[in-house]
Amino acid sequence: MMTEVFLNGKYIGETNDPQKLVKEIRDKRRLGLISDQINVGYHDYANEIKIVTDSGRVRRPLIVVENGKPKLTQEIMDKLRKGETTWEDLLKTGVLEYLDSEEEENTLIALRPENITTETTHLELDPSVILGLSASFIPYAEFDRGDRVNYGAKMVGQSIGLFATNFLIRADTKSNVMLYPQQPLVQTHAHKVLNYDKHPNGSNVIIAMGCWEGFNMEDAVVINASSLQRGLLWSYMYRSYEAEEKRYLGGQQDIIGIPQAGVRGYAGEDAYKHLPEDGIIHPETVVNSDDVLIGRTSPLRFLGTMDQFISGVENIRETSVRLRHGDSGVADRVFLTETTDGTKLIKVLIRDLKVPEIGDKLASRHGQKGIIGLIVPQEDMPFTEDGIVPDIIFNPHGIPSRMTMGQMLEIIAGKVAALSGKTIYSPAFNPTPEKEIRDALKRYGFEDDGREVMYDGRTGKKFTAQIFIGSTFYQKLDHLVSNKIHARSRGPVTLLTRQPTEGRSKEGGLRLGEMEKDCLIAHGASLVLKERFDSDKTVVPICSECGLVAINDHIKNKQYCPIDGETKIINVEMSAAFKLMLDELKSMLIYPRVIIKED
Amino acid sequence: MSEESQINYSSEGELPEKIAEEVEKVAREKRLNKEEKEKLKHAVWNSYLESKFEPGEVIGIIAAQSISEPATQMTMRTYHFAGTAGLRITYGLPRLIEIFDAKHEPETPMMTIYLKKQFNTAEYATKFAENLIEKKILNIVKKISINLNENSVELELQDKKKTPTIVKTLKENFKEFNTHTKGDKIVVVAKGEVQVKDLQKLKEKILNVSVGEIKNIVNAVVHKEGEDWIVTTDGSNLEKVLQLEEVDERRTVTNDIHETAAILGIEAARSIIIKEALKTMQEQGLDIDIRHVMLVADIMTFRGDVRPIGRYGVAGAKTSILARAAFEETIKHLVRASIRKEVDNFKGIFENVMIGQVIPSGTGMFDLIAKFEEEKK
């Protein structure tokens, strides 16, 4: 039967010897006769050959294996080291090749050279390339439970570091930059390959395993106050704000500058006090929640019947850009530029210093996350015989159930690295062996299990138990309490239902939900329930005749019904949401009659 | 608690009949004198009062929370095989939902059959279980064939003794055919002209005819519990099983609520709901007070038929329009209410929460009823 051949998904012809065709293409590619970007896959179950040259495929390099022998030999490796040959040369000579998902189906890839059989077609460059980018940053990953590596990789992505080296001239909506990041003491190949030392995202800390008065229970950590004062895990949060001087139909346009008194929404002289004449905030001005950053006025968009005849300041609305509610900081820099339409565009970058505080989230690289539970002065922290004081006290209860042995190994490896002054290279599946590390520890005069005699900083007494202490890499994650803390007593309400707004940025209320409501009912706390739910209470005049909402005329100071005239009007207290429902029922042609008995 | 600090309720009231009887029984057994008996009665009366709900207590919501909170912890495991019984049973949340939704047929109907004293042996139970399983002609036939010459289907049984009964059943089932015996064979002859296709259909039908009295029971397993040999069945047919001579009809139950209600009455159905719901929870290692389940079962059955919790049952029967509209099918309830000029009296909890009034329960259910005239000087 003829085999169909497809090029980039399009049918181009048929062949009666698919194996030969595929082999020919691959051989020519390996000889450098055709482009190394061509991949071909033969699917015998569908009896089709797929040749692909599309852009946007994900491809990865592999070492070609022929007759049970990898084509990358020691000889070539030596040449590579000396610089006599290059990666491109290896591609052209067919030592290496890039495979895509289509061609991968026809391969049998060995993880290590010793696993090669006669069937094997390719060899991985390194067994740890089966991990993704984030997971590659985890040392001793194969000693952790799989899910922990997964969590760890996820949290690497949330860590604050030096996300880009040009951050000073960027205006990202929101970004974080760590002040004194360090490269980890225990590294993997990913750190080398990606020049991680140029943009690290964490810091090495001295970690001791122990409980501290319950302040590090449930995954919390106790942190050394002096370490924080030395700059440990400090970061800046940058947020950019922008204002455009838009032009509208009819020659009107926005005006950036301090708004004139009298425009609609004018917030008072004080609100614009800190702005220079041009209405754009000066760098290094301290700003707080809801402060004006860029003063601006816009023409009214929708004119009412009377408004058309009014001109001047009456017809202008204040549209200043303000700092987000709950934020504070310092104006870092101001960019003046223009949009593609040629209108004036201003971007203001606000910087806020984030010193680690109680409630900030930290994590190691092994899926061990926790928040800061207490900041303890250095003099109260435990210390070793040598006078080493830990930066972080980690609760040992977090270890047995999660079985993150990789973390334990990283701690003693980090200890050795700190003592020797050399980083330790431990990628997944090819780590520096535990024995080597233990021997090194012994050589430096320490217990090989990483434990040391420690003393209580408050009493000076020796702890009965020896404490496991070492160095490990810690990350500060982008979940800082200062960006989340929120409370409200009174505040804004939504227009339609008169219920409190939702969300921190809108100074919203915390909802007492359906299930919470049930709890109050179950407790029989009827009056508490009523009080909690009267956030939108209103007094509605109701006509006693027709049971519909009556009119309250403030000028004439009388109430009457639009249908029945001057009948008996009763003022009823109800939730605005219910009043809204009555209105909606009326709009559906349902007559919701409120029957009131007054006593 | 010391003697003094105990709450001293007046012992004026009457204990419920059953509790009073039990007190008497214990007093007799322990040979208490009059003074001791009074003391006992007093203690029982106090604990009886303490276990009563206070007026205004929202027992419905407490029951709902007490059942649903542990239910959230139920694992998602739906089926697994019970070790010894070897029967497939619906477990956990699906079964609980099935009970409270009052499904018309349980996913795995099941009977627990107890035997009368004289039949309570391993041999009897095993034989009984075997006979219980629904058999079809398919299972007992030795040979079946179509005779084209005579337009008939001929069959031969494994057990020739059964031939007369089978002939009888076939006669009942196929009245448009003539059934008679011919030697060891049973012959079903068509009246008049028929096609081969029809004969083939007839053959299939014959094979699927069930023999024996009891239908629906697919499997039956015997096991011992204490003194009793119990037959557990896959499939349920309470009506027929209760008529059997060997069955102890006082203890034999099915897990089919509607079947129980039809055959044993609504009170029995209520008991089954309580028993099954509690059992389902306890299997998962969750312990809830029986009274919460009893309340739910009461609400499901107090009208004389089994009604589900939900739109077409308990929740749909709420008096308040607003409460029903807020639950499910909002438009249906509102439109219907407006067409019928219904009035919501705001007597329930939900509708009062909606309009922001004090709910008529707990501390909010009390009001000053009597109106006093202004004090005269």
Short mmCIF file of C-alpha atoms in Angstrom, two decimals, chain A residues 514-515 517-527 529-530 533-534 572-575 577-578 581 585 588-591 593 595 599, chain B residues 56-58 61-62 65 72 322 331 334-335 338 341 343 346 349-351 353-365 371:
data_model
loop_
_atom_site.label_atom_id
_atom_site.label_comp_id
_atom_site.label_asym_id
_atom_site.label_seq_id
_atom_site.Cartn_x
_atom_site.Cartn_y
_atom_site.Cartn_z
CA GLU A 514 -24.34 32.50 52.19
CA MET A 515 -22.75 29.94 54.50
CA LYS A 517 -25.28 33.76 57.05
CA ASP A 518 -26.44 30.22 57.81
CA CYS A 519 -24.12 30.13 60.81
CA LEU A 520 -25.64 33.27 62.27
CA ILE A 521 -29.11 31.82 61.74
CA ALA A 522 -28.03 28.55 63.35
CA HIS A 523 -26.86 30.45 66.39
CA GLY A 524 -30.21 32.20 66.58
CA ALA A 525 -28.41 35.54 66.47
CA SER A 526 -31.22 37.22 64.55
CA LEU A 527 -30.36 40.79 65.46
CA LEU A 529 -27.77 39.00 61.28
CA LYS A 530 -30.02 41.95 60.63
CA PHE A 533 -27.14 42.76 56.36
CA ASP A 534 -28.35 46.34 56.72
CA VAL A 572 -40.88 51.04 55.26
CA GLU A 573 -37.32 50.08 56.03
CA MET A 574 -35.98 47.50 53.57
CA SER A 575 -32.79 46.56 51.82
CA ALA A 577 -31.45 45.23 46.91
CA PHE A 578 -35.06 44.25 47.63
CA MET A 581 -35.95 43.60 42.88
CA LEU A 585 -40.37 42.78 38.81
CA MET A 588 -41.26 42.35 33.87
CA LEU A 589 -44.91 43.32 34.19
CA ILE A 590 -45.28 41.63 37.55
CA TYR A 591 -47.08 43.73 40.12
CA ARG A 593 -47.66 44.76 45.94
CA ILE A 595 -49.04 44.86 51.91
CA ASP A 599 -49.79 48.76 64.47
CA GLY B 56 -36.52 29.13 68.63
CA GLU B 57 -33.57 26.87 67.96
CA VAL B 58 -33.05 26.58 64.20
CA ILE B 61 -30.14 24.56 59.57
CA ILE B 62 -28.24 22.86 62.36
CA GLN B 65 -24.85 21.88 58.60
CA THR B 72 -17.68 17.60 52.29
CA LEU B 322 -39.41 34.60 47.45
CA ILE B 331 -38.83 32.92 36.83
CA LEU B 334 -42.38 34.53 40.18
CA VAL B 335 -44.56 34.26 37.11
CA SER B 338 -48.12 36.80 39.83
CA LYS B 341 -52.03 36.60 42.89
CA VAL B 343 -49.21 36.51 48.83
CA PHE B 346 -42.87 36.69 55.31
CA ILE B 349 -36.29 32.90 57.51
CA PHE B 350 -35.02 33.30 53.99
CA GLU B 351 -37.47 35.91 52.80
CA VAL B 353 -33.13 37.94 55.33
CA MET B 354 -33.80 39.14 51.79
CA ILE B 355 -35.69 42.24 52.80
CA GLY B 356 -33.45 42.96 55.74
CA GLN B 357 -35.82 42.27 58.57
CA VAL B 358 -35.31 40.44 61.83
CA ILE B 359 -35.71 36.74 61.14
CA PRO B 360 -38.44 34.93 63.08
CA SER B 361 -36.15 32.46 64.81
CA GLY B 362 -33.61 32.44 67.61
CA THR B 363 -33.71 35.70 69.50
CA GLY B 364 -35.90 37.19 66.79
CA MET B 365 -38.89 34.88 67.20
CA LYS B 371 -50.88 45.23 74.42
#
